[in-house]
Short mmCIF file of C-alpha atoms in Angstrom, two decimals:
data_model
loop_
_atom_site.label_atom_id
_atom_site.label_comp_id
_atom_site.label_asym_id
_atom_site.label_seq_id
_atom_site.Cartn_x
_atom_site.Cartn_y
_atom_site.Cartn_z
CA MET V 1085 -0.04 -0.12 0.09
CA LYS V 1086 1.49 3.62 -1.11
CA GLN V 1087 1.78 6.01 1.48
CA LEU V 1088 0.93 9.55 1.00
CA ASP V 1089 1.33 12.46 3.03
CA LEU V 1090 -0.97 15.20 2.29
CA PHE V 1091 -0.90 18.87 3.40
CA VAL V 1092 -3.81 20.94 3.73
CA ILE V 1093 -3.18 24.98 4.27
CA SER V 1094 -5.68 27.27 4.27
CA ASP V 1095 -6.41 30.61 5.00
CA SER V 1096 -9.32 29.73 7.44
CA SER V 1097 -10.11 26.40 8.79
CA GLY V 1098 -9.66 24.42 5.56
CA GLU V 1099 -12.80 22.44 5.35
CA THR V 1100 -13.26 23.23 1.65
CA ALA V 1101 -9.73 21.90 1.06
CA LEU V 1102 -10.28 19.12 3.19
CA THR V 1103 -13.54 18.23 1.55
CA VAL V 1104 -12.37 18.10 -1.88
CA ALA V 1105 -9.11 16.21 -0.86
CA GLN V 1106 -11.32 13.69 0.67
CA THR V 1107 -13.40 13.13 -2.00
CA ALA V 1108 -10.58 12.69 -4.44
CA LEU V 1109 -8.60 10.27 -2.70
CA SER V 1110 -11.94 8.41 -2.08
CA GLN V 1111 -11.38 7.55 -5.78
CA PHE V 1112 -7.75 5.95 -4.58
CA PRO V 1113 -8.67 3.54 -2.08
CA SER V 1114 -4.91 1.42 -2.20
CA LEU V 1115 -3.31 5.06 -0.80
CA LYS V 1116 -2.93 5.31 2.70
CA VAL V 1117 -2.97 9.12 3.23
CA ASN V 1118 -1.53 10.56 6.27
CA PHE V 1119 -3.02 14.37 6.51
CA GLN V 1120 -1.56 17.21 8.39
CA ARG V 1121 -4.03 20.58 8.42
CA PHE V 1122 -2.60 24.08 8.51
CA PRO V 1123 -5.26 26.24 9.22
CA PHE V 1124 -5.02 30.08 9.32
CA ILE V 1125 -2.00 30.60 7.46
CA GLN V 1126 -2.15 34.27 6.74
CA THR V 1127 1.51 35.73 6.12
CA THR V 1128 4.40 34.58 4.09
CA SER V 1129 6.49 34.17 6.97
CA ILE V 1130 4.61 31.45 8.38
CA LEU V 1131 3.67 29.80 5.08
CA ASN V 1132 7.24 29.65 4.04
CA GLY V 1133 8.09 27.46 6.99
CA ILE V 1134 4.90 25.23 6.22
CA LEU V 1135 5.99 25.00 2.54
CA LYS V 1136 9.77 24.18 3.52
CA LEU V 1137 8.00 21.03 5.50
CA ALA V 1138 6.27 19.99 2.93
CA GLY V 1139 9.39 19.52 0.58
CA GLN V 1140 10.93 17.48 3.25
CA LYS V 1141 7.96 15.35 3.47
CA GLN V 1142 7.22 15.69 -0.43
CA ALA V 1143 3.70 16.43 0.36
CA LEU V 1144 0.85 16.57 -1.94
CA ILE V 1145 -0.89 20.21 -1.07
CA PHE V 1146 -4.41 20.96 -1.50
CA HIS V 1147 -4.74 24.82 -0.92
CA THR V 1148 -7.44 27.74 -0.13
CA LEU V 1149 -5.74 30.97 0.08
CA VAL V 1150 -7.61 33.94 -1.26
CA ASP V 1151 -4.84 36.23 -1.57
CA PRO V 1152 -3.54 35.46 -4.45
CA ALA V 1153 0.27 36.28 -3.54
CA LEU V 1154 -0.09 33.32 -0.82
CA SER V 1155 -1.63 31.16 -3.18
CA ASN V 1156 0.90 32.09 -6.10
CA LEU V 1157 3.73 31.19 -3.65
CA VAL V 1158 2.74 27.84 -2.95
CA ILE V 1159 2.67 27.06 -6.72
CA THR V 1160 6.05 28.45 -7.40
CA PHE V 1161 7.32 26.78 -4.73
CA ALA V 1162 5.63 23.30 -5.52
CA ARG V 1163 6.86 23.66 -8.90
CA GLU V 1164 10.35 24.56 -7.81
CA HIS V 1165 10.62 21.84 -5.57
CA HIS V 1166 8.73 18.90 -7.69
CA LEU V 1167 6.01 19.04 -5.15
CA ALA V 1168 2.12 18.36 -6.36
CA GLU V 1169 -0.36 21.41 -5.76
CA VAL V 1170 -4.01 21.34 -5.95
CA ASP V 1171 -5.37 24.61 -6.04
CA CYS V 1172 -9.31 24.59 -4.45
CA LEU V 1173 -10.01 27.88 -4.50
CA GLN V 1174 -8.20 30.57 -7.07
CA PRO V 1175 -9.26 28.89 -9.95
CA ALA V 1176 -13.09 28.91 -9.27
CA MET V 1177 -12.48 32.46 -7.88
CA HIS V 1178 -11.03 33.50 -11.38
CA THR V 1179 -14.08 31.80 -13.10
CA ILE V 1180 -16.63 33.96 -11.43
CA GLN V 1181 -14.42 37.30 -11.89
CA ALA V 1182 -14.35 36.71 -15.36
CA LEU V 1183 -18.13 35.62 -15.85
CA THR V 1184 -19.09 38.70 -13.84
CA GLY V 1185 -16.56 41.14 -13.93
CA GLU V 1186 -16.53 41.37 -10.31
CA VAL V 1187 -13.69 41.91 -8.19
CA PRO V 1188 -12.96 39.47 -4.93
CA GLU V 1189 -13.11 40.76 -1.25
CA SER V 1190 -10.08 38.53 -0.85
CA VAL V 1191 -10.56 38.93 2.96
CA PRO V 1192 -10.03 35.03 4.75
CA GLY V 1193 -12.93 33.39 6.12
CA LEU V 1194 -15.97 35.15 4.80
CA VAL V 1195 -17.89 32.03 4.06
CA HIS V 1196 -17.78 31.69 7.78
CA ASN V 1197 -19.30 34.97 8.50
CA LEU V 1198 -21.91 35.61 11.25
CA THR V 1199 -24.75 36.43 9.24
CA ASP V 1200 -28.04 35.46 9.61
CA THR V 1201 -28.38 32.52 7.96
CA TYR V 1202 -25.17 31.25 9.95
CA PHE V 1203 -27.33 32.13 13.44
CA ASP V 1204 -30.51 30.22 11.52
CA ARG V 1205 -28.22 26.93 11.27
CA ILE V 1206 -27.20 26.64 14.85
CA ALA V 1207 -30.74 27.36 16.16
CA ALA V 1208 -31.31 24.60 13.60
CA MET V 1209 -28.95 22.55 15.03
CA GLU V 1210 -30.12 23.36 18.37
CA PHE V 1211 -33.80 22.57 17.54
CA ALA V 1212 -32.84 18.55 16.12
CA VAL V 1213 -31.15 18.17 19.42
CA ALA V 1214 -34.23 19.24 21.22
CA TYR V 1215 -36.76 17.71 19.16
CA ASP V 1216 -34.69 14.57 18.40
CA ASP V 1217 -36.19 11.19 19.39
CA GLY V 1218 -40.13 11.97 19.73
CA LYS V 1219 -38.86 13.94 23.17
CA ASP V 1220 -41.32 16.76 22.96
CA PRO V 1221 -44.44 16.25 20.53
CA ALA V 1222 -44.76 20.15 20.45
CA GLY V 1223 -41.77 19.93 17.78
CA LEU V 1224 -43.34 17.96 14.94
CA LEU V 1225 -45.86 20.88 14.52
CA LYS V 1226 -42.68 23.91 14.66
CA ALA V 1227 -40.44 21.72 12.27
CA ASP V 1228 -39.57 22.10 8.46
CA ILE V 1229 -39.32 18.19 8.19
CA VAL V 1230 -40.37 15.59 10.56
CA ILE V 1231 -38.64 12.25 10.23
CA LEU V 1232 -40.28 8.55 11.27
CA GLY V 1233 -38.72 5.53 11.28
CA VAL V 1234 -38.05 2.42 13.63
CA SER V 1235 -35.18 1.96 15.87
CA ARG V 1236 -31.97 2.37 13.96
CA THR V 1237 -33.04 3.64 10.67
CA SER V 1238 -30.39 6.77 11.09
CA LYS V 1239 -33.16 9.25 11.89
CA THR V 1240 -30.36 11.19 14.47
CA PRO V 1241 -27.70 11.65 12.11
CA LEU V 1242 -30.03 12.12 9.25
CA SER V 1243 -31.65 15.26 11.36
CA LEU V 1244 -28.67 16.73 12.31
CA PHE V 1245 -27.19 16.57 8.83
CA LEU V 1246 -30.72 18.56 7.63
CA ALA V 1247 -30.03 20.93 10.25
CA ASN V 1248 -26.67 21.78 9.12
CA ARG V 1249 -28.88 23.06 5.97
CA ASN V 1250 -30.85 25.37 8.16
CA LEU V 1251 -33.81 23.10 8.24
CA LYS V 1252 -35.51 22.42 11.23
CA VAL V 1253 -35.86 18.90 12.03
CA ALA V 1254 -38.05 16.70 14.15
CA ASN V 1255 -37.92 12.96 14.25
CA LEU V 1256 -40.17 10.73 16.00
CA PRO V 1257 -39.26 6.85 16.32
CA LEU V 1258 -41.79 4.58 15.17
CA ALA V 1259 -42.38 1.32 17.19
CA PRO V 1260 -46.06 -0.77 17.83
CA GLN V 1261 -46.19 -0.87 21.25
CA THR V 1262 -46.37 2.82 21.52
CA GLN V 1263 -48.61 5.28 20.60
CA VAL V 1264 -47.94 7.89 18.11
CA PRO V 1265 -48.49 11.75 19.19
CA LYS V 1266 -51.62 13.26 18.17
CA GLU V 1267 -49.27 16.13 16.74
CA LEU V 1268 -48.35 14.34 14.13
CA TRP V 1269 -51.97 13.78 12.66
CA GLU V 1270 -51.76 17.92 12.05
CA VAL V 1271 -48.34 17.80 10.11
CA ASN V 1272 -48.51 18.83 6.22
CA PRO V 1273 -47.73 15.03 4.91
CA ASN V 1274 -45.36 16.93 2.59
CA ARG V 1275 -43.12 17.84 5.05
CA ILE V 1276 -42.87 14.28 6.71
CA PHE V 1277 -40.64 11.59 5.47
CA GLY V 1278 -40.77 8.05 6.25
CA LEU V 1279 -37.65 5.82 6.58
CA THR V 1280 -37.55 2.04 6.15
CA ASN V 1281 -34.83 -0.32 5.16
CA ARG V 1282 -34.32 -4.23 5.25
CA PRO V 1283 -35.09 -6.49 7.44
CA GLU V 1284 -32.05 -8.58 7.41
CA LEU V 1285 -29.51 -5.38 7.56
CA LEU V 1286 -31.58 -3.16 10.16
CA ARG V 1287 -31.12 -6.58 11.97
CA LYS V 1288 -27.20 -6.61 11.24
CA ILE V 1289 -27.07 -3.07 12.66
CA ARG V 1290 -28.83 -3.72 15.39
CA GLN V 1291 -26.52 -6.44 16.33
CA GLU V 1292 -23.66 -3.97 15.87
CA ARG V 1293 -25.36 -1.70 18.76
CA MET V 1294 -26.32 -4.57 21.17
CA ILE V 1295 -22.52 -5.81 21.12
CA SER V 1296 -21.47 -2.13 21.40
CA TYR V 1297 -23.41 -1.83 24.52
CA GLY V 1298 -22.04 -5.35 25.67
CA LEU V 1299 -25.67 -6.67 25.88
CA PRO V 1300 -26.66 -10.27 24.27
CA VAL V 1301 -26.49 -10.18 20.59
CA GLU V 1302 -29.72 -12.28 20.21
CA SER V 1303 -32.77 -10.48 21.54
CA ALA V 1304 -36.83 -9.30 20.47
CA TYR V 1305 -35.12 -5.82 19.18
CA SER V 1306 -32.64 -8.23 16.70
CA ASP V 1307 -35.18 -10.52 15.86
CA THR V 1308 -35.80 -10.89 12.14
CA HIS V 1309 -39.88 -11.37 12.51
CA LYS V 1310 -39.99 -8.89 15.33
CA ILE V 1311 -38.23 -6.46 12.72
CA GLN V 1312 -40.25 -7.24 9.79
CA GLU V 1313 -43.64 -6.83 12.50
CA GLU V 1314 -42.11 -3.27 12.93
CA LEU V 1315 -41.41 -2.17 9.53
CA ASP V 1316 -44.66 -3.11 8.89
CA TYR V 1317 -46.45 -0.99 11.57
CA ALA V 1318 -44.19 1.52 10.15
CA ASP V 1319 -45.64 1.09 6.34
CA GLN V 1320 -49.03 1.04 7.73
CA ILE V 1321 -48.57 4.91 9.50
CA TYR V 1322 -46.25 6.15 6.04
CA LYS V 1323 -49.42 4.76 3.99
CA LYS V 1324 -52.21 6.22 6.26
CA ILE V 1325 -50.08 9.71 6.66
CA GLY V 1326 -49.85 9.81 2.83
CA CYS V 1327 -45.99 10.60 2.94
CA LEU V 1328 -42.83 10.35 1.08
CA VAL V 1329 -40.83 6.84 1.78
CA ILE V 1330 -37.40 6.50 1.84
CA ASP V 1331 -35.41 3.28 1.65
CA VAL V 1332 -32.30 3.71 3.53
CA SER V 1333 -30.66 0.48 2.91
CA ASN V 1334 -27.41 0.97 1.54
CA LYS V 1335 -27.86 4.88 1.46
CA SER V 1336 -25.63 7.06 3.24
CA ILE V 1337 -27.08 10.18 5.38
CA GLU V 1338 -25.89 12.35 2.72
CA GLU V 1339 -27.85 10.60 0.01
CA THR V 1340 -30.84 10.37 1.75
CA ALA V 1341 -30.81 13.81 3.12
CA THR V 1342 -30.43 15.14 -0.72
CA ILE V 1343 -33.21 12.75 -1.68
CA ILE V 1344 -35.65 14.84 0.98
CA MET V 1345 -34.22 18.25 0.12
CA GLU V 1346 -35.01 17.75 -3.48
CA SER V 1347 -38.23 16.31 -2.77
CA LEU V 1348 -39.23 19.27 -0.27
CA ASP V 1349 -41.63 21.95 -1.70
CA PRO V 1350 -39.57 25.16 -1.16
CA LYS V 1351 -42.95 27.38 -0.08
CA LEU V 1352 -42.73 25.16 2.94
CA ILE V 1353 -39.92 26.42 4.46
CA SER V 1354 -39.70 30.20 5.84
CA HIS V 1355 -35.60 30.73 4.88
CA GLU V 1356 -32.95 30.20 2.20
CA PHE V 1357 -31.78 26.54 1.83
CA ASP V 1358 -27.96 27.12 0.56
CA ARG V 1359 -27.11 30.65 0.89
CA MET N 66 -27.01 43.50 -7.46
CA LYS N 67 -25.93 40.93 -10.50
CA GLN N 68 -28.13 37.99 -10.49
CA LEU N 69 -26.00 34.38 -10.94
CA ASP N 70 -27.45 31.28 -11.74
CA LEU N 71 -25.58 28.59 -10.61
CA PHE N 72 -25.80 24.77 -11.27
CA VAL N 73 -24.19 22.28 -9.30
CA ILE N 74 -24.00 18.60 -10.86
CA SER N 75 -22.67 16.00 -9.44
CA ASP N 76 -22.61 11.76 -9.88
CA SER N 77 -23.44 11.85 -5.71
CA SER N 78 -24.86 14.23 -3.61
CA GLY N 79 -22.91 16.97 -4.90
CA GLU N 80 -21.61 18.36 -1.24
CA THR N 81 -18.23 18.85 -2.46
CA ALA N 82 -18.99 21.22 -5.43
CA LEU N 83 -21.56 22.79 -3.33
CA THR N 84 -18.78 23.93 -0.96
CA VAL N 85 -16.38 24.85 -3.19
CA ALA N 86 -18.68 27.27 -4.79
CA GLN N 87 -20.36 28.96 -1.74
CA THR N 88 -16.55 29.61 -0.32
CA ALA N 89 -15.76 30.73 -3.72
CA LEU N 90 -18.76 33.20 -3.66
CA SER N 91 -17.96 34.23 -0.55
CA GLN N 92 -15.62 36.73 -1.47
CA PHE N 93 -18.03 38.31 -4.05
CA PRO N 94 -20.65 39.53 -1.84
CA SER N 95 -22.47 41.59 -4.36
CA LEU N 96 -23.29 38.71 -6.40
CA LYS N 97 -27.02 37.33 -5.40
CA VAL N 98 -26.60 33.71 -6.91
CA ASN N 99 -29.56 31.44 -7.28
CA PHE N 100 -28.32 27.89 -6.69
CA GLN N 101 -29.72 24.82 -8.31
CA ARG N 102 -28.69 21.28 -7.76
CA PHE N 103 -28.44 18.07 -9.71
CA PRO N 104 -27.41 15.19 -7.56
CA PHE N 105 -26.77 11.65 -8.76
CA ILE N 106 -26.37 12.46 -12.31
CA GLN N 107 -24.36 9.14 -14.08
CA THR N 108 -25.75 9.05 -17.65
CA THR N 109 -25.35 11.18 -20.30
CA SER N 110 -28.94 11.52 -21.55
CA ILE N 111 -29.93 13.24 -18.46
CA LEU N 112 -26.80 15.21 -18.25
CA ASN N 113 -27.52 16.72 -21.75
CA GLY N 114 -30.90 17.53 -20.51
CA ILE N 115 -29.39 19.39 -17.64
CA LEU N 116 -26.95 21.06 -19.85
CA LYS N 117 -29.52 22.48 -22.10
CA LEU N 118 -30.93 24.08 -19.10
CA ALA N 119 -28.13 25.45 -18.30
CA GLY N 120 -27.36 26.81 -21.90
CA GLN N 121 -30.86 28.63 -21.69
CA LYS N 122 -30.48 29.91 -18.27
CA GLN N 123 -26.55 31.02 -19.22
CA ALA N 124 -25.71 29.19 -15.67
CA LEU N 125 -22.02 29.53 -14.13
CA ILE N 126 -21.44 25.20 -13.77
CA PHE N 127 -19.83 23.44 -11.02
CA HIS N 128 -19.27 20.15 -11.27
CA THR N 129 -17.92 16.81 -9.83
CA LEU N 130 -18.07 14.09 -12.17
CA VAL N 131 -15.44 10.72 -11.43
CA ASP N 132 -16.49 9.69 -15.04
CA PRO N 133 -14.32 11.71 -17.01
CA ALA N 134 -16.47 11.14 -20.35
CA LEU N 135 -19.49 13.15 -18.49
CA SER N 136 -16.76 15.95 -17.23
CA ASN N 137 -15.55 16.01 -20.67
CA LEU N 138 -18.95 16.20 -22.15
CA VAL N 139 -19.81 19.67 -19.27
CA ILE N 140 -16.21 20.92 -20.48
CA THR N 141 -17.06 20.81 -24.19
CA PHE N 142 -20.85 21.63 -23.78
CA ALA N 143 -19.57 24.57 -21.81
CA ARG N 144 -16.72 25.92 -24.45
CA GLU N 145 -19.72 25.71 -27.62
CA HIS N 146 -21.83 27.59 -25.78
CA HIS N 147 -19.75 30.03 -23.84
CA LEU N 148 -20.90 29.20 -20.64
CA ALA N 149 -18.47 28.84 -17.60
CA GLU N 150 -17.34 26.17 -15.86
CA VAL N 151 -15.50 24.77 -13.05
CA ASP N 152 -14.30 21.31 -12.47
CA CYS N 153 -13.96 20.87 -8.83
CA LEU N 154 -12.61 16.81 -9.13
CA GLN N 155 -10.75 16.11 -11.88
CA PRO N 156 -8.11 18.21 -11.38
CA ALA N 157 -7.55 16.76 -8.12
CA MET N 158 -7.68 13.56 -9.51
CA HIS N 159 -5.21 13.79 -12.44
CA THR N 160 -2.73 15.26 -9.60
CA ILE N 161 -3.30 12.30 -7.28
CA GLN N 162 -2.96 10.01 -10.37
CA ALA N 163 0.17 11.74 -11.80
CA LEU N 164 2.03 11.66 -8.38
CA THR N 165 1.15 8.04 -7.29
CA GLY N 166 0.99 6.19 -10.79
CA GLU N 167 -2.67 4.95 -9.28
CA VAL N 168 -5.74 4.37 -11.41
CA PRO N 169 -8.99 5.71 -9.89
CA GLU N 170 -11.76 3.77 -9.54
CA SER N 171 -14.03 5.99 -11.26
CA VAL N 172 -17.29 4.31 -9.02
CA PRO N 173 -19.67 7.81 -7.75
CA GLY N 174 -20.06 8.42 -4.43
CA LEU N 175 -17.30 6.23 -2.87
CA VAL N 176 -16.41 8.98 -0.21
CA HIS N 177 -20.05 8.22 1.21
CA ASN N 178 -19.21 4.38 1.49
CA LEU N 179 -20.45 2.44 4.62
CA THR N 180 -17.31 2.36 5.84
CA ASP N 181 -16.17 1.56 9.57
CA THR N 182 -15.30 5.24 9.85
CA TYR N 183 -18.72 6.40 8.68
CA PHE N 184 -20.51 4.46 10.99
CA ASP N 185 -18.00 5.62 13.62
CA ARG N 186 -19.11 9.44 12.68
CA ILE N 187 -23.12 8.03 13.33
CA ALA N 188 -22.19 6.81 16.34
CA ALA N 189 -20.28 9.93 17.22
CA MET N 190 -23.46 12.12 16.37
CA GLU N 191 -25.61 10.20 18.40
CA PHE N 192 -22.75 10.17 21.41
CA ALA N 193 -23.53 14.07 20.96
CA VAL N 194 -27.28 14.02 21.11
CA ALA N 195 -27.12 11.91 24.48
CA TYR N 196 -24.77 13.69 26.28
CA ASP N 197 -25.38 17.51 25.12
CA ASP N 198 -26.29 19.76 27.41
CA GLY N 199 -24.92 18.07 30.84
CA LYS N 200 -28.28 15.38 30.27
CA ASP N 201 -26.01 12.42 31.67
CA PRO N 202 -22.72 13.32 33.91
CA ALA N 203 -21.49 9.16 32.93
CA GLY N 204 -20.99 10.84 29.10
CA LEU N 205 -17.99 13.12 30.80
CA LEU N 206 -15.69 10.30 31.47
CA LYS N 207 -16.87 8.22 28.04
CA ALA N 208 -15.97 11.81 25.87
CA ASP N 209 -12.94 12.35 23.70
CA ILE N 210 -13.59 15.99 24.30
CA VAL N 211 -15.61 17.77 26.96
CA ILE N 212 -16.61 21.13 26.41
CA LEU N 213 -17.60 23.53 29.08
CA GLY N 214 -19.64 27.16 29.03
CA VAL N 215 -21.61 29.71 30.16
CA SER N 216 -25.57 29.69 28.46
CA ARG N 217 -25.39 30.79 24.74
CA THR N 218 -21.43 29.89 23.99
CA SER N 219 -22.22 27.70 21.15
CA LYS N 220 -21.26 24.94 22.69
CA THR N 221 -24.23 22.47 21.11
CA PRO N 222 -23.33 23.12 17.45
CA LEU N 223 -19.81 22.74 18.27
CA SER N 224 -19.76 19.55 19.89
CA LEU N 225 -21.99 18.41 16.64
CA PHE N 226 -19.62 19.67 14.27
CA LEU N 227 -16.86 17.94 15.98
CA ALA N 228 -19.15 14.86 16.14
CA ASN N 229 -19.35 14.83 12.08
CA ARG N 230 -14.99 14.64 12.41
CA ASN N 231 -16.03 11.26 14.49
CA LEU N 232 -15.02 12.80 17.89
CA LYS N 233 -17.43 11.82 20.92
CA VAL N 234 -18.08 15.12 22.68
CA ALA N 235 -20.10 15.68 25.89
CA ASN N 236 -20.95 19.27 26.65
CA LEU N 237 -21.86 20.71 30.35
CA PRO N 238 -23.04 24.14 31.08
CA LEU N 239 -21.96 26.03 34.13
CA ALA N 240 -23.80 28.86 36.08
CA PRO N 241 -22.98 29.61 39.41
CA GLN N 242 -26.08 28.21 41.21
CA THR N 243 -25.35 24.68 39.88
CA GLN N 244 -23.26 22.28 40.97
CA VAL N 245 -20.72 20.77 38.42
CA PRO N 246 -20.84 17.12 38.75
CA LYS N 247 -18.05 15.24 40.49
CA GLU N 248 -17.28 12.99 37.08
CA LEU N 249 -15.52 16.32 35.61
CA TRP N 250 -12.66 16.39 38.05
CA GLU N 251 -12.11 13.03 37.08
CA VAL N 252 -11.43 13.55 33.33
CA ASN N 253 -8.03 14.47 31.65
CA PRO N 254 -7.82 18.57 31.78
CA ASN N 255 -6.08 18.10 28.44
CA ARG N 256 -9.63 16.57 26.79
CA ILE N 257 -11.27 19.76 28.42
CA PHE N 258 -12.03 22.86 26.76
CA GLY N 259 -13.61 26.34 28.42
CA LEU N 260 -15.53 28.75 25.75
CA THR N 261 -15.47 31.95 27.00
CA ASN N 262 -17.15 35.05 25.56
CA ARG N 263 -17.17 38.98 25.72
CA PRO N 264 -20.08 40.40 28.37
CA GLU N 265 -21.58 42.28 25.88
CA LEU N 266 -21.58 40.02 22.75
CA LEU N 267 -23.29 37.29 25.11
CA ARG N 268 -25.86 40.14 25.98
CA LYS N 269 -26.86 40.63 22.57
CA ILE N 270 -27.11 36.93 21.37
CA ARG N 271 -28.79 36.52 24.60
CA GLN N 272 -31.56 39.09 24.41
CA GLU N 273 -32.04 37.47 20.39
CA ARG N 274 -33.05 34.59 22.33
CA MET N 275 -35.56 35.68 24.49
CA ILE N 276 -36.75 37.43 21.39
CA SER N 277 -36.71 34.16 19.49
CA TYR N 278 -38.60 32.58 22.75
CA GLY N 279 -41.24 35.62 22.65
CA LEU N 280 -39.86 36.50 26.78
CA PRO N 281 -39.13 39.69 27.78
CA VAL N 282 -35.60 40.89 26.43
CA GLU N 283 -34.56 42.54 29.64
CA SER N 284 -34.09 39.98 32.47
CA ALA N 285 -31.12 38.34 34.82
CA TYR N 286 -30.18 36.16 31.80
CA SER N 287 -29.05 39.20 29.64
CA ASP N 288 -28.01 41.31 32.28
CA THR N 289 -24.56 42.27 31.85
CA HIS N 290 -23.39 42.13 35.29
CA LYS N 291 -25.00 38.81 36.10
CA ILE N 292 -23.16 37.62 32.97
CA GLN N 293 -19.80 38.46 34.27
CA GLU N 294 -20.53 36.73 36.96
CA GLU N 295 -21.39 33.96 35.19
CA LEU N 296 -17.81 34.19 33.08
CA ASP N 297 -16.38 34.73 36.05
CA TYR N 298 -17.50 31.61 37.93
CA ALA N 299 -16.41 29.87 34.62
CA ASP N 300 -12.97 31.27 34.69
CA GLN N 301 -12.61 30.17 38.02
CA ILE N 302 -13.55 26.48 37.27
CA TYR N 303 -11.05 26.60 34.16
CA LYS N 304 -8.36 27.88 36.18
CA LYS N 305 -8.81 24.94 39.01
CA ILE N 306 -9.42 22.49 35.63
CA GLY N 307 -5.91 23.75 34.30
CA CYS N 308 -7.74 23.40 30.49
CA LEU N 309 -7.35 25.70 27.62
CA VAL N 310 -9.90 28.23 27.09
CA ILE N 311 -10.79 29.49 24.18
CA ASP N 312 -12.57 33.23 23.28
CA VAL N 313 -15.27 32.37 21.38
CA SER N 314 -16.34 36.37 20.00
CA ASN N 315 -16.34 36.68 16.38
CA LYS N 316 -15.04 32.98 15.83
CA SER N 317 -17.20 30.77 13.98
CA ILE N 318 -18.21 27.17 15.29
CA GLU N 319 -15.48 26.18 12.33
CA GLU N 320 -12.67 28.00 13.61
CA THR N 321 -13.19 27.10 17.37
CA ALA N 322 -13.55 23.52 16.19
CA THR N 323 -10.23 23.98 14.42
CA ILE N 324 -8.65 25.07 17.24
CA ILE N 325 -9.45 21.77 19.35
CA MET N 326 -8.88 19.81 17.31
CA GLU N 327 -5.33 21.07 16.64
CA SER N 328 -4.68 21.32 20.57
CA LEU N 329 -6.19 17.48 20.89
CA ASP N 330 -3.24 15.21 21.81
CA PRO N 331 -3.74 12.69 18.94
CA LYS N 332 -3.14 9.93 21.49
CA LEU N 333 -6.57 10.48 23.71
CA ILE N 334 -8.44 9.39 20.78
CA SER N 335 -8.95 6.03 19.89
CA HIS N 336 -9.95 6.53 15.95
CA GLU N 337 -8.69 8.37 13.20
CA PHE N 338 -9.52 12.14 12.68
CA ASP N 339 -10.40 12.34 9.00
CA ARG N 340 -10.62 9.61 7.42
#
């Protein structure tokens, strides 16, 4: 297995460069990558020190530096020292400037500005935590999106992912032995999404949970017949509501979240999606 | 204000291209951008339909397509129809291939593979929700990171952000009138991070919370002297513990999270950071 040192250099937190690097590297599963992140790099002197280290390690550099002088320093150094580098920001900025004629601000970290949208996002995250797992049925009526599903259908991480996109999400577990709160029937069905999964996959996931809790692997919780009963019960509820049902088997959280965001009527949301 | 139509085209969820687009556009605050996301585009016929629409709208295209045939189709179409496009993935893949000699898998969505790391992340998110706001002091002893702070210092969103990086985070609110759980004194101080803020900023944030709750704006909760008392109390606790203190005033969640991740001793974590 090939080893690779990868430096992420950014004038802000480095999340963008890290995202691009991880997406590209996922296409090369045989590489073992040692990531090192250098955030908030905004001066030539500190950048020079990092580049020297990159030279010693023959590191691949992914960078997002809004100041062209700094990104050019990386590019020139890499060329002179036979290093590989990927500029994750300047090409996009050049394209936008050429298209619109606008001049970039060149201020690091603008994407994290403390704007209204940013505070909306924090509020949405707090909402998701407050109304996780059916904690308070009042949340069903205040939410942009209501997620339903039996145990271990990824309701919590899905709610948090959508919260990160400024959506207020409440989730409610379904189980045959418990009653759904009456508030559920007052929610617009277009806001409701029902999760389902294949029984055998759910069984495996639940067995793993039992192991992680140090509990016996075989129980009613991980019994295929009981699981099928639960899923049938959930299906009945979904039909009665008339909501969209998403099979999450072999779907990542991001994929399920994207399906929900694409299906959601924008008129049902009070704020912007992405920006 | 200039209007701009922006298409995000991806063979997976489109998160990477969206991240790059938002980071680049944050440098052009005068542009009003209308985002449209086209995820899971994996066939020429569907891609052609989207490109036609992009041509009609003269949209700027950000794309992440692992199949070179598809990304080349976008590039060729854009050139012929005088559209601007930014390829957020192929340049990085080319660089990695040239550097290592490895051939990419060219399978869409690999970054979302259901790997161990992925399940770790989901477990970390569930951990953050379970041990949010001092709900259960047992979490303090199981956590990779413990975050302390008075009300409204962004403990919850920070915990969730760190969870997204596979770190198990418990957070605990500090208030002079309540006692800290005895478990806190058993935690390694290097795992503990204390948040603080400027009193006047905290006051503004709390007043906004009161408004959003429909409560009177002026109360002990938003009184500057009371806030100063709370912050002094928190500072005493931080000194007693000997933990790192982070002033979150004018810092984004991402910035605070990055400072924590950079300060954390990797030996204190049982799993990998980023991959």
